[in-house]
Tab-separated table of C-alpha atoms and ligand atoms in Angstrom:
chain	number	residue	atom	x	y	z
A	291	MET	CA	17.260	-18.578	-5.569
A	292	LEU	CA	19.242	-15.395	-6.128
A	293	LYS	CA	22.137	-16.966	-8.060
A	294	GLY	CA	23.698	-14.489	-10.484
A	295	LYS	CA	21.915	-11.490	-8.969
A	296	ASN	CA	23.924	-8.459	-7.907
A	297	ILE	CA	22.321	-6.949	-4.863
A	298	ILE	CA	23.669	-3.717	-3.438
A	299	VAL	CA	22.721	-3.303	0.207
A	300	GLY	CA	22.803	0.245	1.568
A	301	VAL	CA	23.169	0.404	5.350
A	302	THR	CA	22.313	3.685	7.072
A	303	GLY	CA	22.844	4.883	10.614
A	304	GLY	CA	20.261	3.387	12.929
A	305	ILE	CA	20.256	0.718	15.598
A	306	ALA	CA	18.540	-1.663	13.148
A	307	ALA	CA	21.897	-1.771	11.302
A	308	TYR	CA	22.583	-4.879	13.414
A	309	LYS	CA	19.632	-6.587	11.680
A	310	ALA	CA	21.157	-5.736	8.284
A	311	VAL	CA	23.933	-8.180	9.191
A	312	ASP	CA	21.330	-10.961	9.185
A	313	VAL	CA	19.842	-9.623	5.927
A	314	VAL	CA	23.245	-9.804	4.199
A	315	SER	CA	23.906	-13.274	5.586
A	316	ARG	CA	20.521	-14.517	4.338
A	317	LEU	CA	21.037	-12.971	0.880
A	318	LYS	CA	24.399	-14.758	0.626
A	319	LYS	CA	22.723	-18.044	1.599
A	320	GLN	CA	20.433	-17.481	-1.397
A	321	ASN	CA	23.625	-17.275	-3.522
A	322	ALA	CA	23.327	-13.562	-4.367
A	323	ASN	CA	26.430	-11.488	-4.998
A	324	VAL	CA	26.099	-8.884	-2.227
A	325	GLU	CA	27.973	-5.602	-2.066
A	326	VAL	CA	27.474	-3.278	0.858
A	327	ILE	CA	27.613	0.515	0.953
A	328	MET	CA	27.546	2.010	4.430
A	329	THR	CA	26.990	5.612	5.414
A	330	LYS	CA	29.548	7.048	7.837
A	331	HIS	CA	26.891	7.008	10.590
A	332	ALA	CA	26.142	3.323	9.956
A	333	THR	CA	29.768	2.479	10.768
A	334	GLU	CA	29.132	3.776	14.308
A	335	PHE	CA	26.688	0.880	14.827
A	336	VAL	CA	28.360	-2.020	12.960
A	337	THR	CA	31.868	-2.234	11.536
A	338	PRO	CA	32.467	-2.582	7.780
A	339	LEU	CA	34.526	-5.680	8.592
A	340	THR	CA	31.386	-7.496	9.794
A	341	PHE	CA	29.648	-6.980	6.444
A	342	GLN	CA	32.825	-7.669	4.477
A	343	THR	CA	33.274	-11.017	6.220
A	344	LEU	CA	29.692	-12.060	5.487
A	345	ALA	CA	29.390	-10.627	1.970
A	346	LEU	CA	32.867	-11.784	0.929
A	347	ASN	CA	33.236	-8.452	-0.864
A	348	PRO	CA	34.835	-5.137	0.028
A	349	VAL	CA	32.523	-2.719	1.834
A	350	TYR	CA	32.207	0.825	0.471
A	351	VAL	CA	31.948	3.861	2.724
A	352	ASP	CA	33.964	6.682	1.288
A	353	MET	CA	33.170	8.605	-1.865
A	354	PHE	CA	36.702	9.815	-2.433
A	355	VAL	CA	38.912	6.744	-2.450
A	356	GLU	CA	41.005	5.558	-5.399
A	357	PRO	CA	38.568	3.820	-7.756
A	358	ARG	CA	39.001	0.027	-7.633
A	359	ASN	CA	37.546	-0.219	-11.139
A	360	TYR	CA	37.852	1.829	-14.295
A	361	ASP	CA	34.452	3.394	-13.553
A	362	VAL	CA	34.182	5.643	-10.554
A	363	GLU	CA	32.741	3.693	-7.646
A	364	HIS	CA	29.199	5.033	-7.478
A	365	ILE	CA	28.694	4.608	-11.220
A	366	SER	CA	30.075	1.071	-11.362
A	367	LEU	CA	27.957	-0.082	-8.408
A	368	ALA	CA	24.886	1.701	-9.781
A	369	LYS	CA	25.299	-0.038	-13.168
A	370	LYS	CA	26.008	-3.421	-11.670
A	371	ALA	CA	22.973	-3.519	-9.374
A	372	ASP	CA	20.106	-5.841	-10.258
A	373	LEU	CA	18.439	-4.571	-7.118
A	374	PHE	CA	19.186	-1.962	-4.501
A	375	LEU	CA	18.088	-2.609	-0.912
A	376	ILE	CA	18.404	0.088	1.774
A	377	SER	CA	18.210	-1.676	5.116
A	378	PRO	CA	17.771	-0.019	7.521
A	379	ALA	CA	16.527	3.149	5.813
A	380	THR	CA	16.482	6.139	8.143
A	381	ALA	CA	14.166	9.147	7.785
A	382	ASN	CA	17.306	11.006	6.691
A	383	ILE	CA	18.140	8.845	3.668
A	384	ILE	CA	14.487	8.769	2.592
A	385	GLY	CA	14.314	12.569	2.874
A	386	LYS	CA	17.526	12.978	0.891
A	387	ILE	CA	16.439	10.761	-1.980
A	388	ALA	CA	12.969	12.368	-2.072
A	389	ASN	CA	14.652	15.739	-2.423
A	390	GLY	CA	17.385	14.798	-4.874
A	391	ILE	CA	20.265	15.206	-2.433
A	392	ALA	CA	23.369	13.200	-3.342
A	393	ASP	CA	26.108	14.042	-0.858
A	394	ASP	CA	27.788	10.726	-0.102
A	395	LEU	CA	28.565	7.411	-1.780
A	396	LEU	CA	25.235	5.784	-0.916
A	397	THR	CA	22.978	8.643	-2.056
A	398	THR	CA	24.964	9.245	-5.273
A	399	THR	CA	24.810	5.542	-6.126
A	400	ILE	CA	21.055	5.349	-5.496
A	401	MET	CA	20.586	8.441	-7.630
A	402	ALA	CA	22.669	6.942	-10.463
A	403	THR	CA	21.073	3.488	-10.569
A	404	LYS	CA	18.374	2.345	-12.951
A	405	SER	CA	17.662	-0.787	-10.907
A	406	LYS	CA	14.729	-1.259	-8.576
A	407	VAL	CA	15.304	0.451	-5.207
A	408	ILE	CA	13.661	-0.966	-2.094
A	409	PHE	CA	13.713	0.748	1.297
A	410	ALA	CA	13.216	-1.077	4.609
A	411	PRO	CA	12.509	1.881	6.915
A	412	ALA	CA	13.427	1.813	10.603
A	413	MET	CA	12.915	4.750	12.904
A	414	ASN	CA	11.246	6.078	16.026
A	415	THR	CA	7.427	6.012	15.859
A	416	ASN	CA	7.032	9.788	15.977
A	417	MET	CA	9.551	10.186	13.195
A	418	TYR	CA	7.792	7.493	11.158
A	419	LEU	CA	4.414	9.184	11.598
A	420	ASN	CA	5.789	12.666	10.960
A	421	PRO	CA	3.821	14.123	8.011
A	422	ILE	CA	7.054	15.180	6.278
A	423	VAL	CA	8.380	11.619	6.371
A	424	GLN	CA	4.995	10.230	5.265
A	425	LYS	CA	4.930	12.731	2.402
A	426	ASN	CA	8.398	11.557	1.343
A	427	PHE	CA	7.220	7.903	1.376
A	428	ASP	CA	4.196	8.789	-0.755
A	429	TYR	CA	6.229	10.835	-3.206
A	430	LEU	CA	8.915	8.176	-3.651
A	431	LYS	CA	6.235	5.532	-4.212
A	432	THR	CA	4.789	7.563	-7.081
A	433	LEU	CA	8.280	7.452	-8.642
A	434	GLY	CA	8.387	3.655	-8.348
A	435	TYR	CA	10.570	3.272	-5.235
A	436	GLU	CA	9.332	0.405	-3.071
A	437	PHE	CA	9.001	0.145	0.703
A	438	ILE	CA	8.901	-2.850	3.000
A	439	ASP	CA	6.664	-1.489	5.712
A	440	PRO	CA	8.059	-1.560	9.244
A	441	GLY	CA	6.237	-3.495	11.934
A	442	ASN	CA	4.728	-2.380	15.223
A	443	GLY	CA	6.662	-3.149	18.348
A	444	MET	CA	8.821	-1.981	21.214
A	445	LEU	CA	11.542	0.213	19.736
A	446	ALA	CA	15.075	0.821	20.977
A	447	CYS	CA	13.894	4.257	22.199
A	448	GLN	CA	11.436	2.471	24.558
A	449	THR	CA	8.319	3.588	22.659
A	450	TYR	CA	5.729	1.212	21.258
A	451	GLY	CA	4.370	1.695	17.750
A	452	PRO	CA	5.218	1.480	14.059
A	453	GLY	CA	8.835	1.996	13.028
A	454	ARG	CA	10.546	-1.308	13.821
A	455	MET	CA	12.347	-2.566	10.717
A	456	ALA	CA	10.709	-5.583	9.054
A	457	GLU	CA	12.300	-8.905	10.033
A	458	PRO	CA	15.313	-9.994	7.914
A	459	ILE	CA	13.491	-13.162	6.799
A	460	ASP	CA	10.610	-11.035	5.424
A	461	ILE	CA	12.980	-8.565	3.782
A	462	VAL	CA	14.818	-11.359	1.970
A	463	GLN	CA	11.483	-12.934	0.951
A	464	TYR	CA	10.439	-9.581	-0.516
A	465	VAL	CA	13.710	-9.405	-2.470
A	466	ILE	CA	13.249	-12.944	-3.807
A	467	SER	CA	9.674	-12.224	-4.888
A	468	SER	CA	10.888	-9.099	-6.714
A	469	PHE	CA	12.742	-11.374	-9.138
A	470	ASN	CA	9.896	-13.838	-9.580
A	471	ASP	CA	7.619	-13.733	-12.562
A	472	LYS	CA	4.852	-11.269	-11.932
A	473	GLU	CA	1.970	-13.505	-10.911
A	474	LEU	CA	-0.754	-11.047	-11.965
A	475	LYS	CA	0.796	-10.177	-15.335
A	476	GLY	CA	-1.895	-10.076	-18.013
A	477	LYS	CA	-4.721	-9.556	-15.484
A	478	LYS	CA	-6.749	-6.400	-15.220
A	479	ILE	CA	-7.802	-5.530	-11.679
A	480	VAL	CA	-10.272	-2.760	-10.895
A	481	VAL	CA	-10.088	-1.393	-7.344
A	482	THR	CA	-12.549	1.088	-5.857
A	483	ALA	CA	-11.375	3.236	-2.968
A	484	GLY	CA	-12.328	6.097	-0.721
A	485	PRO	CA	-15.661	7.695	0.083
A	486	THR	CA	-18.224	9.151	-2.261
A	487	ILE	CA	-19.786	12.544	-1.665
A	488	GLU	CA	-23.411	13.408	-2.362
A	489	PRO	CA	-24.068	17.120	-2.824
A	490	ILE	CA	-26.980	18.833	-1.080
A	491	ASP	CA	-26.411	22.318	-2.472
A	492	PRO	CA	-23.353	24.103	-3.955
A	493	VAL	CA	-21.702	24.347	-0.517
A	494	ARG	CA	-22.804	21.200	1.352
A	495	TYR	CA	-22.600	17.438	0.920
A	496	ILE	CA	-22.808	14.207	2.896
A	497	THR	CA	-19.964	11.728	2.982
A	498	ASN	CA	-18.217	9.253	5.358
A	499	HIS	CA	-14.839	8.749	7.028
A	500	SER	CA	-13.115	6.660	4.345
A	501	SER	CA	-9.592	7.945	3.598
A	502	GLY	CA	-8.940	5.613	0.649
A	503	LYS	CA	-5.885	4.052	2.375
A	504	MET	CA	-7.176	0.469	2.187
A	505	GLY	CA	-8.067	0.644	-1.510
A	506	TYR	CA	-4.876	2.486	-2.497
A	507	LYS	CA	-2.739	-0.171	-0.767
A	508	ILE	CA	-4.577	-2.902	-2.680
A	509	ALA	CA	-4.031	-1.048	-5.970
A	510	GLU	CA	-0.328	-0.626	-5.152
A	511	GLU	CA	0.145	-4.312	-4.325
A	512	ALA	CA	-1.755	-5.473	-7.431
A	513	GLN	CA	0.430	-3.233	-9.595
A	514	ARG	CA	3.564	-4.558	-7.880
A	515	ARG	CA	2.479	-8.084	-8.811
A	516	GLY	CA	2.229	-7.109	-12.463
A	517	ALA	CA	-1.504	-6.473	-12.893
A	518	GLU	CA	-2.920	-3.718	-15.057
A	519	VAL	CA	-4.666	-1.719	-12.341
A	520	VAL	CA	-7.529	0.743	-12.632
A	521	LEU	CA	-8.154	2.635	-9.407
A	522	ILE	CA	-11.596	4.225	-9.224
A	523	THR	CA	-11.417	6.626	-6.334
A	524	GLY	CA	-13.650	9.007	-4.485
A	525	PRO	CA	-12.089	12.228	-3.152
A	526	THR	CA	-9.017	11.481	-0.986
A	527	ALA	CA	-5.849	13.302	0.054
A	528	LEU	CA	-3.629	10.418	-1.104
A	529	LEU	CA	-1.134	10.275	-3.932
A	530	PRO	CA	-2.040	7.349	-6.191
A	531	PRO	CA	0.499	4.554	-6.676
A	532	LYS	CA	2.768	4.678	-9.716
A	533	ASP	CA	1.707	3.065	-13.007
A	534	VAL	CA	-1.923	2.758	-12.011
A	535	GLU	CA	-4.734	4.266	-14.103
A	536	VAL	CA	-6.725	6.574	-11.852
A	537	ILE	CA	-10.367	7.492	-12.430
A	538	ARG	CA	-11.641	10.126	-10.022
A	539	VAL	CA	-15.298	10.290	-9.102
A	540	ASN	CA	-17.418	12.149	-6.567
A	541	THR	CA	-20.806	10.467	-6.271
A	542	THR	CA	-21.911	6.841	-6.030
A	543	MET	CA	-23.628	7.180	-9.428
A	544	GLU	CA	-20.314	8.327	-10.945
A	545	MET	CA	-18.523	5.390	-9.275
A	546	PHE	CA	-21.183	3.030	-10.656
A	547	ASN	CA	-20.678	4.391	-14.200
A	548	ALA	CA	-16.878	4.166	-13.901
A	549	VAL	CA	-17.050	0.520	-12.770
A	550	GLU	CA	-19.537	-0.260	-15.555
A	551	ALA	CA	-17.099	1.082	-18.170
A	552	GLN	CA	-14.313	-1.229	-16.878
A	553	PHE	CA	-16.159	-4.343	-15.750
A	554	ASP	CA	-16.359	-6.382	-18.977
A	555	SER	CA	-12.623	-6.109	-19.598
A	556	CYS	CA	-11.456	-6.908	-16.049
A	557	GLN	CA	-10.739	-10.230	-14.376
A	558	VAL	CA	-11.002	-8.948	-10.800
A	559	LEU	CA	-13.071	-6.236	-9.095
A	560	ILE	CA	-12.159	-5.299	-5.514
A	561	LYS	CA	-14.695	-3.056	-3.806
A	562	ALA	CA	-12.819	-1.374	-0.954
A	563	ALA	CA	-14.659	1.941	-1.376
A	564	ALA	CA	-17.324	3.199	0.995
A	565	PRO	CA	-19.961	4.513	-1.425
A	566	SER	CA	-22.873	6.412	0.015
A	567	ASP	CA	-26.046	4.298	0.036
A	568	TYR	CA	-28.266	7.382	-0.197
A	569	ARG	CA	-28.242	10.766	-1.941
A	570	PRO	CA	-30.473	13.808	-1.475
A	571	GLU	CA	-33.523	13.452	-3.706
A	572	VAL	CA	-33.137	17.038	-4.894
A	573	PHE	CA	-29.958	19.013	-5.466
A	574	ASN	CA	-30.595	22.659	-4.581
A	575	HIS	CA	-28.820	24.720	-7.217
A	576	GLU	CA	-28.587	27.632	-4.805
A	577	LYS	CA	-27.294	27.587	-1.243
A	578	ILE	CA	-30.082	26.647	1.200
A	579	LYS	CA	-30.727	29.712	3.389
A	580	LYS	CA	-31.959	29.913	6.967
A	581	LYS	CA	-35.456	31.348	6.892
A	582	GLU	CA	-36.670	33.595	9.676
A	583	GLY	CA	-39.884	32.524	11.393
A	584	GLU	CA	-39.679	28.877	10.220
A	585	LEU	CA	-39.199	25.806	12.394
A	586	ASP	CA	-35.700	25.219	13.752
A	587	GLU	CA	-35.174	22.181	11.591
A	588	LEU	CA	-34.353	21.246	8.023
A	589	ASN	CA	-35.676	18.092	6.415
A	590	ILE	CA	-33.878	16.572	3.473
A	591	ARG	CA	-35.316	13.553	1.719
A	592	PHE	CA	-32.792	10.944	0.665
A	593	VAL	CA	-33.211	8.316	-2.045
A	594	ARG	CA	-31.301	5.051	-2.548
A	595	ASN	CA	-28.150	4.922	-4.644
A	596	PRO	CA	-27.413	1.783	-6.646
A	597	ASP	CA	-25.490	-0.939	-4.821
A	598	ILE	CA	-22.492	-1.155	-7.143
A	599	ALA	CA	-21.074	-4.329	-5.632
A	600	ALA	CA	-24.394	-6.193	-5.701
A	601	HIS	CA	-25.063	-5.105	-9.292
A	602	PHE	CA	-21.723	-6.344	-10.647
A	603	GLY	CA	-21.626	-9.336	-8.296
A	604	LYS	CA	-24.781	-10.546	-10.043
A	605	LEU	CA	-23.579	-9.633	-13.550
A	606	LYS	CA	-20.183	-11.295	-13.298
A	607	LYS	CA	-19.151	-13.704	-16.024
A	608	GLY	CA	-16.042	-15.377	-14.688
A	609	GLN	CA	-14.741	-12.285	-12.897
A	610	ILE	CA	-13.670	-12.496	-9.273
A	611	VAL	CA	-15.534	-9.929	-7.195
A	612	VAL	CA	-14.192	-9.152	-3.727
A	613	GLY	CA	-16.252	-7.111	-1.292
A	614	PHE	CA	-15.727	-5.509	2.068
A	615	ALA	CA	-18.121	-5.279	4.994
A	616	ALA	CA	-17.761	-2.273	7.291
A	617	GLU	CA	-19.748	-2.970	10.440
A	618	THR	CA	-19.981	-1.720	14.004
A	619	ASN	CA	-21.809	-4.783	15.392
A	620	ASN	CA	-22.692	-8.360	14.380
A	621	LEU	CA	-19.644	-8.301	12.078
A	622	ILE	CA	-19.636	-11.921	10.956
A	623	GLN	CA	-23.391	-12.301	10.640
A	624	TYR	CA	-23.766	-9.166	8.497
A	625	ALA	CA	-20.664	-9.950	6.448
A	626	GLU	CA	-21.922	-13.461	5.666
A	627	GLY	CA	-25.229	-11.938	4.557
A	628	LYS	CA	-23.440	-9.478	2.214
A	629	LEU	CA	-21.191	-12.226	0.817
A	630	LYS	CA	-24.266	-14.137	-0.361
A	631	LYS	CA	-26.522	-11.218	-1.293
A	632	LYS	CA	-23.836	-9.461	-3.346
A	633	ASN	CA	-22.464	-12.719	-4.802
A	634	PHE	CA	-18.860	-11.995	-3.769
A	635	ASP	CA	-16.119	-14.598	-4.156
A	636	PHE	CA	-14.951	-13.606	-0.709
A	637	ILE	CA	-15.561	-10.783	1.701
A	638	VAL	CA	-13.184	-8.820	3.917
A	639	ALA	CA	-15.030	-7.940	7.109
A	640	ASN	CA	-13.779	-5.131	9.346
A	641	ASP	CA	-15.311	-3.822	12.552
A	642	VAL	CA	-14.866	-0.089	11.990
A	643	SER	CA	-15.585	0.708	15.640
A	644	LYS	CA	-12.364	-0.996	16.799
A	645	ASP	CA	-9.158	0.954	17.411
A	646	GLY	CA	-6.671	0.282	14.606
A	647	ALA	CA	-9.357	-1.007	12.223
A	648	GLY	CA	-11.404	0.430	9.387
A	649	PHE	CA	-11.474	4.096	8.478
A	650	LYS	CA	-8.406	6.328	8.271
A	651	SER	CA	-5.909	4.226	10.231
A	652	ASP	CA	-2.815	2.701	8.611
A	653	THR	CA	-3.787	-0.655	10.079
A	654	ASN	CA	-6.816	-2.902	9.860
A	655	ILE	CA	-8.202	-5.931	11.686
A	656	VAL	CA	-10.005	-8.198	9.253
A	657	THR	CA	-11.796	-11.506	8.985
A	658	ILE	CA	-11.930	-13.012	5.514
A	659	ILE	CA	-14.923	-15.202	4.756
A	660	ASP	CA	-15.082	-17.302	1.608
A	661	ARG	CA	-17.939	-19.011	-0.195
A	662	ASP	CA	-17.311	-22.329	1.558
A	663	GLY	CA	-17.990	-20.589	4.854
A	664	ARG	CA	-14.319	-20.641	5.892
A	665	LEU	CA	-13.433	-17.832	8.289
A	666	ASP	CA	-9.864	-16.528	8.633
A	667	ASP	CA	-9.254	-14.063	11.468
A	668	TYR	CA	-6.186	-11.834	11.267
A	669	PRO	CA	-4.548	-9.765	13.996
A	670	ILE	CA	-4.008	-6.026	13.653
A	671	LEU	CA	-1.866	-5.575	10.522
A	672	ASP	CA	-0.652	-2.720	8.403
A	673	LYS	CA	-3.028	-2.139	5.472
A	674	SER	CA	-0.214	-3.081	3.076
A	675	GLN	CA	-0.020	-6.505	4.744
A	676	VAL	CA	-3.816	-6.868	4.571
A	677	SER	CA	-3.535	-6.086	0.833
A	678	LYS	CA	-0.979	-8.873	0.397
A	679	ILE	CA	-3.319	-11.359	2.101
A	680	ILE	CA	-6.238	-10.265	-0.112
A	681	LEU	CA	-4.159	-10.536	-3.289
A	682	ASP	CA	-2.718	-13.932	-2.288
A	683	LYS	CA	-6.316	-15.112	-2.087
A	684	VAL	CA	-7.171	-13.542	-5.447
A	685	VAL	CA	-4.139	-15.283	-7.016
A	686	ASP	CA	-5.280	-18.650	-5.573
A	687	LEU	CA	-8.768	-18.158	-7.042
A	688	LEU	CA	-7.382	-17.119	-10.441
A	689	ASN	CA	-5.075	-20.159	-10.467
A	690	ALA	CA	-7.983	-22.433	-9.540
A	691	LYS	CA	-9.937	-21.090	-12.528
A	692	SER	CA	-7.144	-21.599	-15.088
B	137	PMT	O1	-10.606	4.052	3.195
B	137	PMT	P1	-10.050	3.723	4.563
B	137	PMT	O2	-10.020	4.925	5.488
B	137	PMT	O3	-8.711	3.014	4.467
B	137	PMT	O4	-11.047	2.701	5.274
B	137	PMT	C1	-11.194	1.404	4.785
B	137	PMT	C2	-12.672	0.982	4.744
B	137	PMT	C3	-13.230	0.924	6.143
B	137	PMT	C4	-13.487	1.976	3.882
B	137	PMT	C5	-12.689	-0.440	4.060
B	137	PMT	O5	-11.922	-1.321	4.824
B	137	PMT	C6	-14.110	-0.958	3.934
B	137	PMT	O6	-14.647	-1.607	4.814
B	137	PMT	N1	-14.771	-0.694	2.762
B	137	PMT	C7	-16.200	-0.965	2.555
B	137	PMT	C8	-17.035	0.144	3.140
B	137	PMT	C9	-18.523	-0.110	2.912
B	137	PMT	O7	-19.155	0.638	2.201
B	137	PMT	O8	-18.974	-1.197	3.496
B	137	PMT	P2	-20.519	-1.716	3.418
B	137	PMT	O9	-20.556	-2.847	4.392
B	137	PMT	O10	-21.431	-0.568	3.619
B	137	PMT	O11	-20.662	-2.249	1.934
B	137	PMT	C10	-20.436	-3.608	1.570
B	137	PMT	C11	-19.779	-3.680	0.200
B	137	PMT	O12	-20.655	-3.104	-0.786
B	137	PMT	C12	-18.474	-2.927	0.111
B	137	PMT	O13	-17.580	-3.672	-0.686
B	137	PMT	C13	-18.849	-1.609	-0.584
B	137	PMT	O14	-17.776	-1.109	-1.377
B	137	PMT	C14	-20.010	-2.053	-1.474
B	137	PMT	N2	-21.026	-1.009	-1.726
B	137	PMT	C15	-21.716	-0.429	-0.705
B	137	PMT	C16	-22.707	0.494	-0.975
B	137	PMT	C17	-22.988	0.836	-2.328
B	137	PMT	N3	-23.945	1.718	-2.633
B	137	PMT	N4	-22.293	0.256	-3.312
B	137	PMT	C18	-21.321	-0.649	-3.040
B	137	PMT	O15	-20.665	-1.181	-3.953
């Protein structure tokens, strides 16, 4: 499947370097030409000879050896690469690339390549969750670097959590799919994400706990599969994915108007946002003051906002409309009700009261219910994996229509 492809595998210094041996072996079985660059630290975990024997190519470690080709090494490898895979990718290499540091053969080659660069991170959970490392991930994603998210599990440091490098079979599958035709090319997908905020006065508003993570991951995955993506987002602290059109809104009415402007020209609408169902009837143009001598309470009257999903679910003319259901009880019963009432093609139900599901977390626990009444339960998964499942289902529905 990878015949004729030049894949440069960068191996950095972590215990998961032993899994990179399997990655290289699997890439060779797919007939790729594999060349390996190791950092000095990586050679402490696995010897270059191991990779050389499997890749049937010399392994590169040192920046300052006699060039084997006319071009200096890092330039010739950078030019040759059809794809660059860093497996395992330590927090260190990710930090260096995010900050433009090129101080060894691997970093200079990554910096000099124009090919796609994919990182398979592997590190201790605390390092993985460190805000600096997360910021580096987010920044590199906006530049088009791709990440194969690590799994949860028992790590070599005897802690349990995210940080374990993805399995070699999944890494190689990701590489193969990177060369496949983009299955959503020519499709326009509108994704809503995040909360909305409804102002009460110039200093106060009501909102909810949505961070936007679920919707942003869906937008990122749709873009990766070649779709033209419009991300309509409420206020979040996230950096949007690269090559996605971003429309920022505050209120549910603004989100409604933004979806309306895009709906006729899209093929798919995915409603991952948590829009506020109500807004204060009156916006006080001045800050509401405490008044002496009055009752110790403040009453604000709320009125209904439009239900964006239900509105466009009813209006759809051939579009696929995917909804979410955020519940704290009777998950399936309520989700089935919303699927029908809002005329969704399928619904992604999440119990937001469960640990690791719903708002803010990097993971979700979902049940997908389709119009035939089929229920698919999934275990706790990273939101990027949930996005893949949702988009696989969207692709199936689009293929069934064509
Ligand atoms: O953003 P995160 O922190 O990652 O959290 C993810 C999430 C919990 C927000 C997400 O997984 C989720 O469940 N999104 C839907 C939240 C929601 O509003 O659920 P609901 O059951 O109240 O609404 C059902 C559907 O109608 C949803 O698709 C919602 O987008 C839509 N809706 C709701 C109200 C409204 N006025 N207009 C709408 O379009």
